C-alpha positions as protocol buffer text, in pm:
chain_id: "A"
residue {
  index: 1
  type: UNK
  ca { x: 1320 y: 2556 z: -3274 }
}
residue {
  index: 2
  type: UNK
  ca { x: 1174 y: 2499 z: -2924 }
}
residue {
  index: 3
  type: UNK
  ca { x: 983 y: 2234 z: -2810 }
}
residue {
  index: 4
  type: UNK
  ca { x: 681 y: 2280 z: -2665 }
}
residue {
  index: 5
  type: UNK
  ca { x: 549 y: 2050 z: -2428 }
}
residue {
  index: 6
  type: UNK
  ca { x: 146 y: 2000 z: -2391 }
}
residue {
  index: 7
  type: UNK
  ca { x: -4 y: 2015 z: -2093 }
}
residue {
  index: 8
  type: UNK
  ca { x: -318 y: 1736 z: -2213 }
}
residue {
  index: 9
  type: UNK
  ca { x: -137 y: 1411 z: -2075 }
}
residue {
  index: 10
  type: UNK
  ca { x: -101 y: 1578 z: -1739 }
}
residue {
  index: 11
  type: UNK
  ca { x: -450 y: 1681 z: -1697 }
}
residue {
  index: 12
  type: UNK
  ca { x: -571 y: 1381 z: -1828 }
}
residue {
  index: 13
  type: UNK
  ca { x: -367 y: 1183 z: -1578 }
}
residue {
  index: 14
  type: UNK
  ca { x: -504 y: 1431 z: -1326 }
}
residue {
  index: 15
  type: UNK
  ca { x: -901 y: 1366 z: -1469 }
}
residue {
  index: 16
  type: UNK
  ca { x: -791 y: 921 z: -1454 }
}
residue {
  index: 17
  type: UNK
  ca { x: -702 y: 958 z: -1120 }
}
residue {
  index: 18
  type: UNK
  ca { x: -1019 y: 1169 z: -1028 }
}
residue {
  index: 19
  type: UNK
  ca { x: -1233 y: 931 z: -1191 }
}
residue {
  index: 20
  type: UNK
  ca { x: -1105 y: 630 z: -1048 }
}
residue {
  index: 21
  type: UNK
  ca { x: -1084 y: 778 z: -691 }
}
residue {
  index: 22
  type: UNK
  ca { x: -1461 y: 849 z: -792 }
}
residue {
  index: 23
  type: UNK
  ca { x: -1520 y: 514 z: -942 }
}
residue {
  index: 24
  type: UNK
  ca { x: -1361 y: 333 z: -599 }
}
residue {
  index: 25
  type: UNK
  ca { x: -1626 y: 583 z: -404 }
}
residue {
  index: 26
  type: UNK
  ca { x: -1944 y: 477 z: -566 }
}
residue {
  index: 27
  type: UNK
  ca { x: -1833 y: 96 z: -515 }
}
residue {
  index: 28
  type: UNK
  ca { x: -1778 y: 139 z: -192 }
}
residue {
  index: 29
  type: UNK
  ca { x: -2100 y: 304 z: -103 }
}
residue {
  index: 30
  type: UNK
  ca { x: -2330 y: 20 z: -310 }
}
residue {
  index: 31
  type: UNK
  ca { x: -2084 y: -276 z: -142 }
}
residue {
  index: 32
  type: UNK
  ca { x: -2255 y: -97 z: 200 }
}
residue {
  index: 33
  type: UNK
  ca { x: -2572 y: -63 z: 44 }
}
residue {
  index: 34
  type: UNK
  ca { x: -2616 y: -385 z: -41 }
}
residue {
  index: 35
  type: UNK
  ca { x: -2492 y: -525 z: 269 }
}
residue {
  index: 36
  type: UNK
  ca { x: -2171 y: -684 z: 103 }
}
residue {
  index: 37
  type: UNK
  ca { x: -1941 y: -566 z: 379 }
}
residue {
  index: 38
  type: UNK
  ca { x: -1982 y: -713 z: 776 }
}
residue {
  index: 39
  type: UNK
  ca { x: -1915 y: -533 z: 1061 }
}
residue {
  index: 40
  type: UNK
  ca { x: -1656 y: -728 z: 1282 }
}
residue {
  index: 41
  type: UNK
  ca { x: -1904 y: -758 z: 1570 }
}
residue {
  index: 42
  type: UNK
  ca { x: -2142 y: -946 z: 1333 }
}
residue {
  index: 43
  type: UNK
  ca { x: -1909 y: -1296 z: 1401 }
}
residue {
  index: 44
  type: UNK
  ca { x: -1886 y: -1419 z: 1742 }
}
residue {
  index: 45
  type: UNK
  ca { x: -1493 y: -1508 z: 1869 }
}
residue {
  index: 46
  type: UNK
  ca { x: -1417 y: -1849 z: 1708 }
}
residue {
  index: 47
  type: UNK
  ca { x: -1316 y: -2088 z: 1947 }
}
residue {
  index: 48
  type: UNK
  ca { x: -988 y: -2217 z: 1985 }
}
residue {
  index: 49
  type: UNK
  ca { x: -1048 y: -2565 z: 1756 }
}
residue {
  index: 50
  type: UNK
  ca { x: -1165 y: -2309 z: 1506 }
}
residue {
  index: 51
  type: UNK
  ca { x: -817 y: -2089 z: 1457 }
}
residue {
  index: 52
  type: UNK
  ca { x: -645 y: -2118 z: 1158 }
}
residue {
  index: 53
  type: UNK
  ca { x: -332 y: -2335 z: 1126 }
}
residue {
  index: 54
  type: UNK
  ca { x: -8 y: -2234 z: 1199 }
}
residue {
  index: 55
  type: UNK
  ca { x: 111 y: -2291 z: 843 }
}
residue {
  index: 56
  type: UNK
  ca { x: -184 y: -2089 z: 713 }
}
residue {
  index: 57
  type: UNK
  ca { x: 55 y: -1772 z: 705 }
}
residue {
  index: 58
  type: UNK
  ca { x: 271 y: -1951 z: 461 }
}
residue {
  index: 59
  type: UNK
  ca { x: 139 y: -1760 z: 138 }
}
residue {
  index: 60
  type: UNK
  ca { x: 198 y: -1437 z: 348 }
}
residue {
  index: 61
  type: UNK
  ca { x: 523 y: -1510 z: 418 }
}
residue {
  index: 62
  type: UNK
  ca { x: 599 y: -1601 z: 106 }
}
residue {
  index: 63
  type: UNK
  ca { x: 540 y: -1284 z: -36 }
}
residue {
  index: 64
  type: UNK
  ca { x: 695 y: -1096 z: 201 }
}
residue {
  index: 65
  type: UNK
  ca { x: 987 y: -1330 z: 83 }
}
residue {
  index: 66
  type: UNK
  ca { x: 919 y: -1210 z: -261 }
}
residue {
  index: 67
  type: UNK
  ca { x: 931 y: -860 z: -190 }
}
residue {
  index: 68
  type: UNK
  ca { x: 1240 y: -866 z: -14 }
}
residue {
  index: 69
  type: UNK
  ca { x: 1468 y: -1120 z: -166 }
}
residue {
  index: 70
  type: UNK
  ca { x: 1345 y: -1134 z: -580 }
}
residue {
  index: 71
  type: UNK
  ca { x: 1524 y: -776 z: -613 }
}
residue {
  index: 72
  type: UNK
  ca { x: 1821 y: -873 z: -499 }
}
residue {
  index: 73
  type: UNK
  ca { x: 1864 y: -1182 z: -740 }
}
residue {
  index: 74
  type: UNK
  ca { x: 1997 y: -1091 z: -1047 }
}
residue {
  index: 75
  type: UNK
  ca { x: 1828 y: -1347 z: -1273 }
}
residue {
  index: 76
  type: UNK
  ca { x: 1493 y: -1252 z: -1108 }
}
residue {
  index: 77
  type: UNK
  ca { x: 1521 y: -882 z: -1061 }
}
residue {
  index: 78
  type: UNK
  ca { x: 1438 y: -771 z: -1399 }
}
residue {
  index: 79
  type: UNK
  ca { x: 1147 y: -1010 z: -1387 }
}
residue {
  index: 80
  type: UNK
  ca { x: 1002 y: -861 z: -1072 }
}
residue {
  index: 81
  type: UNK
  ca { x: 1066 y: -478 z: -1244 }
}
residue {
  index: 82
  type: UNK
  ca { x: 672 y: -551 z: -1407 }
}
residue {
  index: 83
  type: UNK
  ca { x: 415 y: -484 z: -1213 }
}
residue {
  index: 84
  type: UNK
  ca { x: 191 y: -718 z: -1385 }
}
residue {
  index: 85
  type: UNK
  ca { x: 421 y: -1023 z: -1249 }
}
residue {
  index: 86
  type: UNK
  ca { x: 406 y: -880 z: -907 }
}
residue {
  index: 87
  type: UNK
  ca { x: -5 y: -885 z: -984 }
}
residue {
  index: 88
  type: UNK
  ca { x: 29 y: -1247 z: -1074 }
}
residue {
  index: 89
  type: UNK
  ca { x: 286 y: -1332 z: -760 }
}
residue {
  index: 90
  type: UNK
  ca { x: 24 y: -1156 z: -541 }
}
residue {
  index: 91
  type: UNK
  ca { x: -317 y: -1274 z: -692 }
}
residue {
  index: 92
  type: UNK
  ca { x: -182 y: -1659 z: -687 }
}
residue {
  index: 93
  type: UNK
  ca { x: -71 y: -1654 z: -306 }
}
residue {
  index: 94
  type: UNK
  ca { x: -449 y: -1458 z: -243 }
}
residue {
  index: 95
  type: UNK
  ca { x: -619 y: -1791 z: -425 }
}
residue {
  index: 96
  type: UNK
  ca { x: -429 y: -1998 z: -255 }
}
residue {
  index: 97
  type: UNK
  ca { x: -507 y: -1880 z: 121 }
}
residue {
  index: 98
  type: UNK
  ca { x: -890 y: -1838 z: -40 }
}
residue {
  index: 99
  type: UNK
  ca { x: -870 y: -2240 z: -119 }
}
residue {
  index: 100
  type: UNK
  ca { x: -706 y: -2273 z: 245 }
}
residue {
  index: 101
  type: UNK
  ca { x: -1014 y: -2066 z: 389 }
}
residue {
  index: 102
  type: UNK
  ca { x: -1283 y: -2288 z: 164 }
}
residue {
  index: 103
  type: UNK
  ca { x: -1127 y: -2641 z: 227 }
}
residue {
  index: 104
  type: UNK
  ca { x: -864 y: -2701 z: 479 }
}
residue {
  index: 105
  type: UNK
  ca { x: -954 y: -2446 z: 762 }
}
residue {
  index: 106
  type: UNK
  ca { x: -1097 y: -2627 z: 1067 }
}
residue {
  index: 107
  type: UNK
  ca { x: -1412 y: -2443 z: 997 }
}
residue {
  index: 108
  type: UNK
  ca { x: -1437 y: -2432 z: 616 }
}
residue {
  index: 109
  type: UNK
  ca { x: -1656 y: -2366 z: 426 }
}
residue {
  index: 110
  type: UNK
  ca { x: -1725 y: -2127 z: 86 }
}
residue {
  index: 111
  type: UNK
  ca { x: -1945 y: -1907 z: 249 }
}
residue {
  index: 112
  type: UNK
  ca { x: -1679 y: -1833 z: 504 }
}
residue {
  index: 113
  type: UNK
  ca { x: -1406 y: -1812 z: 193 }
}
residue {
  index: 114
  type: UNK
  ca { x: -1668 y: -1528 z: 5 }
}
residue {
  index: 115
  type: UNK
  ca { x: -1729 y: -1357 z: 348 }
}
residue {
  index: 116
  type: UNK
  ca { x: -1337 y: -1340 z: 390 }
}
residue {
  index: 117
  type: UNK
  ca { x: -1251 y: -1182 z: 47 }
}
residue {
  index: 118
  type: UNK
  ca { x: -1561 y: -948 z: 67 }
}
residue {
  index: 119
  type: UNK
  ca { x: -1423 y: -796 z: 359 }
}
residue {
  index: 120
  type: UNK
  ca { x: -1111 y: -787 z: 277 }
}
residue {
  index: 121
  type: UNK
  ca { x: -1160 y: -635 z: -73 }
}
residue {
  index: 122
  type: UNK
  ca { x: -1438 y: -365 z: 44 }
}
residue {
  index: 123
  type: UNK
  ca { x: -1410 y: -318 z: 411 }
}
residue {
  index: 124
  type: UNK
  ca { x: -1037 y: -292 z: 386 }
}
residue {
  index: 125
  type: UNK
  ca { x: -820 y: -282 z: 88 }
}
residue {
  index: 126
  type: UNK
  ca { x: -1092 y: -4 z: -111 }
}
residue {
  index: 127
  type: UNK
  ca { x: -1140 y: 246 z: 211 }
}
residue {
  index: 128
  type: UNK
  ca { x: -733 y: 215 z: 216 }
}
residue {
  index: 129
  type: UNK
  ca { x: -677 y: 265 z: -170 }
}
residue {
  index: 130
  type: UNK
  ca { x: -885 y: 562 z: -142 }
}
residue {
  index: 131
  type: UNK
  ca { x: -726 y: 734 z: 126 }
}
residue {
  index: 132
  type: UNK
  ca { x: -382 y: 690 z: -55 }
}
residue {
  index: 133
  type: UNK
  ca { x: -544 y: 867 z: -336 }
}
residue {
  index: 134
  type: UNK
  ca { x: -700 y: 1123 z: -110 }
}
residue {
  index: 135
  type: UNK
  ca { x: -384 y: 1181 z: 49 }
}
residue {
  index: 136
  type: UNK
  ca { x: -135 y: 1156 z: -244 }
}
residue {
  index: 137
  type: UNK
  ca { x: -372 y: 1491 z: -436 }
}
residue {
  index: 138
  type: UNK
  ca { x: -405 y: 1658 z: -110 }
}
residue {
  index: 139
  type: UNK
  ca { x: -5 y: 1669 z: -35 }
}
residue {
  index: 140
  type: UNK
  ca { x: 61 y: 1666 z: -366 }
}
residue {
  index: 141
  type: UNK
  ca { x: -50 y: 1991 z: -377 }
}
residue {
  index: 142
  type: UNK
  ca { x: 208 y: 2158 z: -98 }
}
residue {
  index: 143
  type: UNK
  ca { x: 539 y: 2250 z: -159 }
}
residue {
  index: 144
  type: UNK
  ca { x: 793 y: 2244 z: 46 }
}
residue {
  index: 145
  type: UNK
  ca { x: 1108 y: 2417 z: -46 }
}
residue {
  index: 146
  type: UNK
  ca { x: 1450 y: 2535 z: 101 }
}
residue {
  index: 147
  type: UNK
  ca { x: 1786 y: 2542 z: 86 }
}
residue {
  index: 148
  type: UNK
  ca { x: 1903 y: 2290 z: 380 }
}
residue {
  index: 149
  type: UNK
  ca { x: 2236 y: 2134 z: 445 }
}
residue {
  index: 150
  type: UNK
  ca { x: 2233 y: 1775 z: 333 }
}
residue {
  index: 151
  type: UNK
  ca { x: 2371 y: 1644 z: 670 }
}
residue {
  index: 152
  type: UNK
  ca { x: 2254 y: 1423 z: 965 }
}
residue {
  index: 153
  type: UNK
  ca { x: 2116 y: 1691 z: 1194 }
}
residue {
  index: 154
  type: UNK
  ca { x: 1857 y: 1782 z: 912 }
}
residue {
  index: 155
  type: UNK
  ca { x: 1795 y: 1470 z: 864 }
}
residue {
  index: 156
  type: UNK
  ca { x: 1777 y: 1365 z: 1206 }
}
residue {
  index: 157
  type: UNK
  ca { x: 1500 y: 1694 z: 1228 }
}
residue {
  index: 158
  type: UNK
  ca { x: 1290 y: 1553 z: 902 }
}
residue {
  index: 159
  type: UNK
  ca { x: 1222 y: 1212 z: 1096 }
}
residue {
  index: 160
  type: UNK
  ca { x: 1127 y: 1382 z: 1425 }
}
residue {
  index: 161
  type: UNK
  ca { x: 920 y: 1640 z: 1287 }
}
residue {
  index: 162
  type: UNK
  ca { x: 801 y: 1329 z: 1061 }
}
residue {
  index: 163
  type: UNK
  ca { x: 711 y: 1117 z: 1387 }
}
residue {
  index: 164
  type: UNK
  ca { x: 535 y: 1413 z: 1541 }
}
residue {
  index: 165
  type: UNK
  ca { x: 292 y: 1450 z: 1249 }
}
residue {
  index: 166
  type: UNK
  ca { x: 247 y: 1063 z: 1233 }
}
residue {
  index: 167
  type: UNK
  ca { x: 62 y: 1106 z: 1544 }
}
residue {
  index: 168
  type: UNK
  ca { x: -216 y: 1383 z: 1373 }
}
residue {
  index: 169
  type: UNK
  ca { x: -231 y: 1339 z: 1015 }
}
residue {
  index: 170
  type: UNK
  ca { x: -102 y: 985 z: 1017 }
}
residue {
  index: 171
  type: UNK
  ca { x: 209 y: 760 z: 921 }
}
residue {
  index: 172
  type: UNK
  ca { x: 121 y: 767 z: 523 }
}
residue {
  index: 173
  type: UNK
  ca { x: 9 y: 1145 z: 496 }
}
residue {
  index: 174
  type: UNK
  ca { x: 363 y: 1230 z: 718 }
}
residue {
  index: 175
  type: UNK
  ca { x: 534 y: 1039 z: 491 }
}
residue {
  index: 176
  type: UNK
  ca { x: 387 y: 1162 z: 194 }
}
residue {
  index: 177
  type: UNK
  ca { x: 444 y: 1467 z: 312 }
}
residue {
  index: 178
  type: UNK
  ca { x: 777 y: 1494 z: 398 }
}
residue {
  index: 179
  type: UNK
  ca { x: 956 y: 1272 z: 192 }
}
residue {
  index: 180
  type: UNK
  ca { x: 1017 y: 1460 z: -168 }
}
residue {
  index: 181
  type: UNK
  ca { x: 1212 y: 1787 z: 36 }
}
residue {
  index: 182
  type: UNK
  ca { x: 1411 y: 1450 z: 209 }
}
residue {
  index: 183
  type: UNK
  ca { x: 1498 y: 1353 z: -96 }
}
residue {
  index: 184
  type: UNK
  ca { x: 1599 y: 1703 z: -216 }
}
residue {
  index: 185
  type: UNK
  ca { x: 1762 y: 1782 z: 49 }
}
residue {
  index: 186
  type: UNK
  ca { x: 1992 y: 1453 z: 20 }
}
residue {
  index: 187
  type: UNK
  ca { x: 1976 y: 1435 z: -357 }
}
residue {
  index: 188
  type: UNK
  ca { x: 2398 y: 1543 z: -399 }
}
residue {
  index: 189
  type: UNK
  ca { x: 2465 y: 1310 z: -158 }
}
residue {
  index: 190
  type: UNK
  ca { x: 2554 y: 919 z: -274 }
}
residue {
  index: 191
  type: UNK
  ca { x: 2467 y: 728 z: -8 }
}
residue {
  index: 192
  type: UNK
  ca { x: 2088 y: 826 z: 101 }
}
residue {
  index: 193
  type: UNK
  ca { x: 1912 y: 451 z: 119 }
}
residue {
  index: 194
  type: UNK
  ca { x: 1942 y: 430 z: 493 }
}
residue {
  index: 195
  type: UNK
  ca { x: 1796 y: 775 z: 549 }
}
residue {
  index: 196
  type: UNK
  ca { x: 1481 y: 701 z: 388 }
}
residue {
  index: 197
  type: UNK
  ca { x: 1485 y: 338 z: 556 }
}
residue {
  index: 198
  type: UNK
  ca { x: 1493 y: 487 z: 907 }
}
residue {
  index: 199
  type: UNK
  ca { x: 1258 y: 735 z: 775 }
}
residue {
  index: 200
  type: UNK
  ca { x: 1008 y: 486 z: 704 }
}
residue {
  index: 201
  type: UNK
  ca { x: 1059 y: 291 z: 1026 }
}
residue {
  index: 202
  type: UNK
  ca { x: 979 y: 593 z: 1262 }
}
């Protein structure tokens, strides 16, 4: 007896994304509306005694840290598998630079702390979200196929045609692009990591 395989969860992953993509849209255009999100050349240059302290960029590092070194410990890796304890990692070093912002910075205040995560939430981090959306349906959608030899010349020719794109259609739609046929095209071979490192980097 064969199984058959419905095609339902697929299109409604397909309709969540749509409607959240949708959702993120209609934010962004009230947060405007509304006058939540500042230009940049609404603030005048702070002056030097104003400028955050060195140590500020602590929580940043810090999860930088995270990112890099919690994988590689084995008592911690399975904890940072969860992307809901990566949330909490990320959301508690965001509160803490927040606090920095509304108490210790040489100019604090909660108005500037609000102003800070406004922009940062709607002038920044939704426009980007929604291009990663935009771009992850739109190449999503090509395929690129082939029979190539898994060896360094092709790879060497997947970063530069890679690099060349970067330039027009940008680093995360080249990379989007290009990198499922890279990992087809190296998927007998057992050590592939660095490729798609030094894909990344260019």
């Amino acid at each position: 007896m064969s199984e058959h395989h419905s095609p339902i969860p697929a299109k409604r992953s397909s309709g969540a994304v749509i409607g959240t993509i949708a959702l993120l849209i209609v934010g962004y255009v009230v947060a405007i509306s509304l006058g939540w999100i500042h230009h940049a050349d609404e603030h005048h240059e702070e002056s030097a005694s104003a400028m955050p302290h060195l140590w500020s960029a602590l929580p940043f590092v810090a999860l930088l840290g995270a990112v890099a070194i919690l994988p590689l410990i084995p008592s911690a890796a399975h904890w940072w598998e969860h992307n809901l304890n990566k949330f909490y990692v990320a959301v508690s070093l965001a509160l803490l630079t927040l606090g920095y912002v509304a108490v210790l910075h040489p100019a604090a205040s909660t108005d500037r702390a609000w102003h800070n995560f406004t922009h940062t939430m709607l002038g920044e981090y939704v426009p980007f979200i929604v291009l990663l959306f935009s771009l992850y349906t739109i190449s999503g959608g090509i395929r690129i196929a082939g029979d190539l030899p898994a060896h360094s010349l092709t790879n060497m020719t997947f970063m530069l045609i890679g690099g060349l794109l970067a330039s027009f259609i940008g680093t995360t739609g080249a990379a989007m692009l290009l990198i499922r046929p890279l990992l087809e095209t190296n998927g007998q071979r057992k050590h592939v990591a660095h490729t798609v490192v030094f894909f990344i980097f260019i």
